[in-house]
Amino acid sequence: MNSLDALTEFTTLVADSGDMTSVTEYQPQDATTNPSLILRAAALPDYQPLIAEALQYANLQGGNRETRIMNASDRVAVNAGVEILKYIPGRVSTEIDARLSFNRGLCVSRAEKLVKMYEDQGVDRSRLLIKLAATWEGIKAAETLEQNGIQCNLTLLFSFAQARACAEAGVYLISPFVGRIYDWYQSRSPDSSYVAENDPGVKSVREIYDYYKKHRYMTIVMGASFRKPEQILALAGCDRLTVSPELLRALKDSEVSVERQLVPSVEAFHQPAPLAEDEFRWLHNQDAMAVEKLAEGIRQFAIDQQKLEDMLAARL
């Protein structure tokens, strides 16, 4: 048995890709997308009909040029999700514009718009996850959406404070970013002899997983943003792992044995009082890595969102 197949005995695998070819090749349960993945996929031949339809949709909706660009961008993301759902049994995650990360109300309204666009194409909301950055505003927006029957995936998650607040808000799923945490520490203290047990990204996900299971939070933990197969195998047993096509291929070609590393707690439990906003902001602020990587991630997704919109604008 190859490492990929062995891993699926302990963990549900999710394709971290907007490329339909990769999704069909590895047949994951779910798939996740973000502006960066959509931007890269938009250059592929398979995407050209989806883009053409999105532009036609935006023109039919009318409005000024800015509105039509926004509608075209949303439609491209939805069209990609609809296409991906033809090849997977589970859910697709579609991301809210990162530029709205600090506006709770606009996050909610944009999410409701995206869900309606999916439903208009015959996709039930039970097959969707709305991705939001795990800012305080994003987490509170997700809390509102969950209460209204729209389930969420909180992304760009780097600190324990973010993870705790997400669980307390009752969000469906979180995506802690293993690789970007690793990058931050590696750039400051290069380690030539890699040991997965010492990887700060791996340790972060394990801490979150143990806390959730100990306190019986129902929020799913889905490790994300991996740099190497060792990080993935060190989290065998995590609820879910979202993995790039390159690393899925590496695991498929590997015969390294896989053992379960994460096991749910059976301890007696209680759930602590939820964090207030000032507590959340202070605890998150105490983690320099998390503050820097959250801000950087929002900026990068915003840049790629703008590039996607510029590409669409040139074709309107």
XYZ file of C-alpha atoms in Angstrom:
316
model
C 0.000 0.000 0.000
C 1.367 3.416 -0.884
C 1.536 6.190 1.713
C -1.432 8.050 0.247
C -3.761 5.073 0.525
C -2.444 4.237 3.986
C -3.051 7.789 5.177
C -6.698 7.676 4.096
C -7.329 4.956 6.676
C -6.823 7.558 9.422
C -7.622 10.922 7.820
C -9.988 12.375 5.229
C -7.947 13.939 2.429
C -8.972 17.131 0.652
C -7.485 18.433 -2.610
C -5.970 21.895 -2.212
C -6.460 22.846 -5.843
C -8.699 24.562 -8.332
C -7.410 22.337 -11.142
C -10.086 19.836 -12.179
C -7.487 17.437 -13.620
C -5.803 17.074 -10.219
C -9.126 16.649 -8.468
C -10.184 13.838 -10.782
C -6.791 12.121 -10.565
C -6.675 11.830 -6.766
C -10.419 11.531 -6.038
C -10.417 13.323 -2.684
C -13.488 13.632 -0.459
C -13.530 17.452 -0.630
C -11.695 20.291 -2.364
C -10.587 23.749 -1.268
C -9.948 26.819 -3.387
C -8.672 30.334 -2.731
C -7.940 33.386 -4.909
C -4.358 32.263 -5.550
C -5.462 28.803 -6.721
C -8.252 30.234 -8.877
C -5.828 32.716 -10.433
C -3.402 29.933 -11.393
C -6.174 27.671 -12.646
C -7.691 30.488 -14.724
C -4.794 30.135 -17.184
C -5.697 26.491 -17.904
C -7.679 25.544 -21.037
C -10.407 23.844 -18.971
C -11.180 27.158 -17.300
C -11.788 29.215 -20.436
C -15.483 28.250 -20.834
C -16.040 28.981 -17.132
C -14.492 32.436 -17.521
C -16.474 33.167 -20.680
C -19.713 32.252 -18.911
C -18.768 34.420 -15.916
C -18.176 37.426 -18.143
C -21.486 36.879 -19.905
C -23.231 36.559 -16.532
C -21.676 39.797 -15.264
C -22.738 41.718 -18.359
C -26.304 40.412 -18.080
C -26.438 41.454 -14.419
C -25.534 44.996 -15.467
C -24.365 47.780 -13.190
C -21.265 49.910 -13.408
C -17.902 48.486 -14.425
C -16.776 47.857 -10.840
C -19.952 45.892 -10.090
C -19.614 43.821 -13.242
C -15.981 42.980 -12.413
C -16.981 41.890 -8.893
C -19.839 39.769 -10.246
C -17.568 38.177 -12.842
C -14.999 37.334 -10.176
C -17.601 35.782 -7.879
C -19.064 33.848 -10.788
C -15.667 32.421 -11.785
C -15.179 31.120 -8.232
C -18.668 29.618 -8.195
C -18.298 28.111 -11.676
C -15.045 26.484 -10.565
C -16.739 25.102 -7.478
C -19.690 23.749 -9.464
C -17.303 22.007 -11.851
C -15.190 20.529 -9.050
C -18.303 19.190 -7.303
C -18.983 16.986 -10.343
C -15.889 14.965 -9.418
C -15.971 14.757 -5.623
C -18.563 13.276 -3.244
C -18.187 15.961 -0.577
C -17.849 19.730 -0.338
C -15.989 22.544 -2.010
C -14.683 25.571 -0.116
C -15.058 28.977 -1.776
C -13.272 31.988 -0.321
C -14.600 35.420 0.528
C -12.628 38.353 -0.904
C -9.709 38.896 1.495
C -10.216 42.653 1.278
C -13.376 42.166 3.364
C -11.504 40.419 6.190
C -12.139 43.220 8.680
C -15.776 43.880 7.789
C -18.139 41.446 9.479
C -21.260 42.664 7.683
C -19.780 42.534 4.191
C -18.364 39.058 4.854
C -21.875 37.866 5.728
C -23.539 39.503 2.725
C -20.879 38.274 0.264
C -21.182 34.741 1.645
C -24.951 34.820 1.245
C -24.501 36.033 -2.337
C -22.088 33.197 -3.181
C -24.386 30.573 -1.670
C -27.324 31.898 -3.686
C -25.218 31.800 -6.853
C -24.451 28.131 -6.147
C -28.080 27.360 -5.375
C -29.161 29.028 -8.621
C -26.971 26.452 -10.389
C -28.583 23.568 -8.508
C -25.952 23.084 -5.796
C -27.310 22.597 -2.290
C -25.601 24.561 0.474
C -24.864 21.281 2.262
C -22.084 20.782 -0.301
C -20.486 24.167 0.331
C -18.098 25.737 2.794
C -17.528 29.470 2.823
C -13.895 30.337 3.565
C -13.122 33.403 5.645
C -9.899 34.713 7.132
C -9.753 34.010 10.872
C -9.749 37.638 11.943
C -12.065 38.543 14.827
C -14.495 39.970 12.274
C -14.243 36.888 10.068
C -14.876 34.575 13.012
C -17.930 36.557 14.147
C -19.224 36.643 10.560
C -18.854 32.854 10.453
C -20.780 32.583 13.726
C -23.693 34.460 12.132
C -23.517 32.396 8.942
C -23.454 29.105 10.856
C -26.567 30.173 12.758
C -28.214 30.839 9.386
C -27.354 27.428 7.942
C -24.232 28.378 5.977
C -21.220 26.361 7.119
C -17.754 27.869 7.127
C -14.061 27.093 6.770
C -11.880 29.540 8.736
C -8.548 29.961 6.993
C -5.241 31.811 7.511
C -5.214 30.370 11.011
C -1.884 30.577 12.832
C -2.506 31.219 16.536
C -4.109 29.179 19.273
C -6.304 32.211 20.047
C -7.754 32.038 16.530
C -8.421 28.313 16.897
C -10.085 28.719 20.269
C -12.312 31.588 19.087
C -13.388 29.561 16.046
C -14.447 26.622 18.193
C -16.314 28.918 20.556
C -18.122 30.482 17.578
C -19.265 27.029 16.469
C -17.677 27.138 13.021
C -17.776 23.946 10.983
C -14.062 23.679 10.104
C -10.714 25.399 10.564
C -7.593 25.285 8.374
C -4.432 25.823 10.458
C -1.509 26.595 8.134
C 1.297 24.154 8.894
C 3.695 25.165 6.127
C 3.526 28.913 6.620
C 4.204 28.500 10.336
C 7.183 26.323 9.446
C 8.397 28.930 6.941
C 8.372 31.698 9.538
C 10.463 29.782 12.066
C 12.744 28.288 9.441
C 13.613 31.729 8.049
C 14.752 32.827 11.500
C 16.478 29.662 12.637
C 17.306 27.335 9.731
C 17.336 23.670 10.680
C 19.302 21.501 8.274
C 18.170 18.233 9.898
C 14.382 18.172 9.675
C 12.455 16.276 12.361
C 8.676 16.389 12.020
C 8.178 16.109 15.776
C 9.964 19.450 16.198
C 8.148 21.229 13.372
C 6.313 24.220 14.905
C 3.521 23.930 12.324
C 2.961 20.268 13.148
C 3.062 21.030 16.874
C 0.500 23.811 16.436
C -2.041 21.531 14.752
C -1.511 18.816 17.340
C -2.124 21.295 20.152
C -5.344 22.522 18.528
C -6.541 18.979 17.803
C -5.899 17.854 21.392
C -7.677 20.922 22.797
C -10.729 20.462 20.582
C -11.068 16.782 21.381
C -10.470 17.285 25.103
C -13.185 19.948 25.326
C -15.511 18.170 22.873
C -15.712 20.966 20.331
C -17.340 19.749 17.126
C -15.285 22.021 14.835
C -13.275 19.946 12.345
C -9.502 20.429 12.273
C -8.075 20.364 8.744
C -4.323 20.875 8.531
C -3.334 22.944 5.478
C -0.427 24.565 3.644
C 2.099 21.754 3.669
C 5.682 21.967 2.464
C 6.782 18.333 2.670
C 5.269 14.848 3.030
C 6.758 14.417 6.507
C 4.505 17.172 7.831
C 1.453 15.400 6.451
C 2.374 11.981 7.830
C 3.118 13.522 11.235
C -0.550 14.556 11.370
C -2.041 11.191 10.420
C -5.278 10.931 12.362
C -6.155 14.617 12.067
C -9.807 15.034 11.064
C -8.862 16.230 7.596
C -5.785 17.363 5.686
C -5.915 19.529 2.561
C -2.977 18.713 0.316
C -1.628 20.131 -2.950
C -1.535 17.899 -6.057
C 2.280 17.860 -5.915
C 2.318 16.414 -2.410
C -0.558 14.028 -3.142
C 1.592 12.708 -5.981
C 4.626 12.376 -3.693
C 2.573 10.383 -1.182
C 1.161 8.181 -3.920
C 4.686 7.411 -5.125
C 5.921 6.677 -1.591
C 5.844 3.436 0.357
C 6.797 4.957 3.709
C 4.715 3.303 6.414
C 1.999 5.413 8.030
C 1.029 5.260 11.686
C -1.717 7.195 13.411
C -0.244 10.153 15.306
C -3.345 12.011 16.549
C -5.895 10.232 18.740
C -8.988 11.857 20.324
C -8.873 12.442 24.070
C -11.107 10.425 26.401
C -10.595 12.719 29.390
C -13.460 14.261 31.311
C -14.169 17.706 29.886
C -15.589 21.150 30.381
C -15.695 24.057 27.958
C -14.182 27.323 29.195
C -16.004 30.648 28.927
C -15.679 32.115 25.398
C -12.979 34.684 24.707
C -14.093 38.292 24.664
C -12.852 40.429 21.783
C -10.188 42.169 23.844
C -8.933 38.833 25.186
C -8.752 37.388 21.678
C -6.875 40.377 20.301
C -4.392 40.374 23.167
C -3.678 36.626 23.007
C -3.305 36.712 19.218
C -1.071 39.781 19.491
C 1.262 37.860 21.812
C 2.130 35.486 18.956
C 4.430 37.464 16.650
C 4.454 34.734 14.017
C 0.655 34.616 13.864
C 0.263 38.385 13.646
C 2.761 38.606 10.792
C 1.519 35.597 8.832
C -2.164 36.518 9.107
C -1.482 40.013 7.780
C 0.803 38.671 5.050
C -1.743 36.041 4.002
C -4.559 38.561 3.725
C -2.346 40.876 1.671
C -1.285 38.078 -0.701
C -4.812 36.799 -1.259
C -5.911 40.405 -1.897
C -3.125 40.841 -4.462
C -4.137 37.668 -6.291
C -7.796 38.642 -6.129
C -6.900 41.957 -7.771
C -4.889 40.162 -10.469
C -7.872 37.928 -11.203
C -10.153 40.949 -11.420
C -7.691 42.755 -13.707
C -7.650 39.751 -16.016
C -11.455 39.662 -16.089
C -11.702 43.442 -16.533
C -9.544 43.264 -19.647
C -12.065 40.854 -21.173
C -15.311 42.561 -20.160
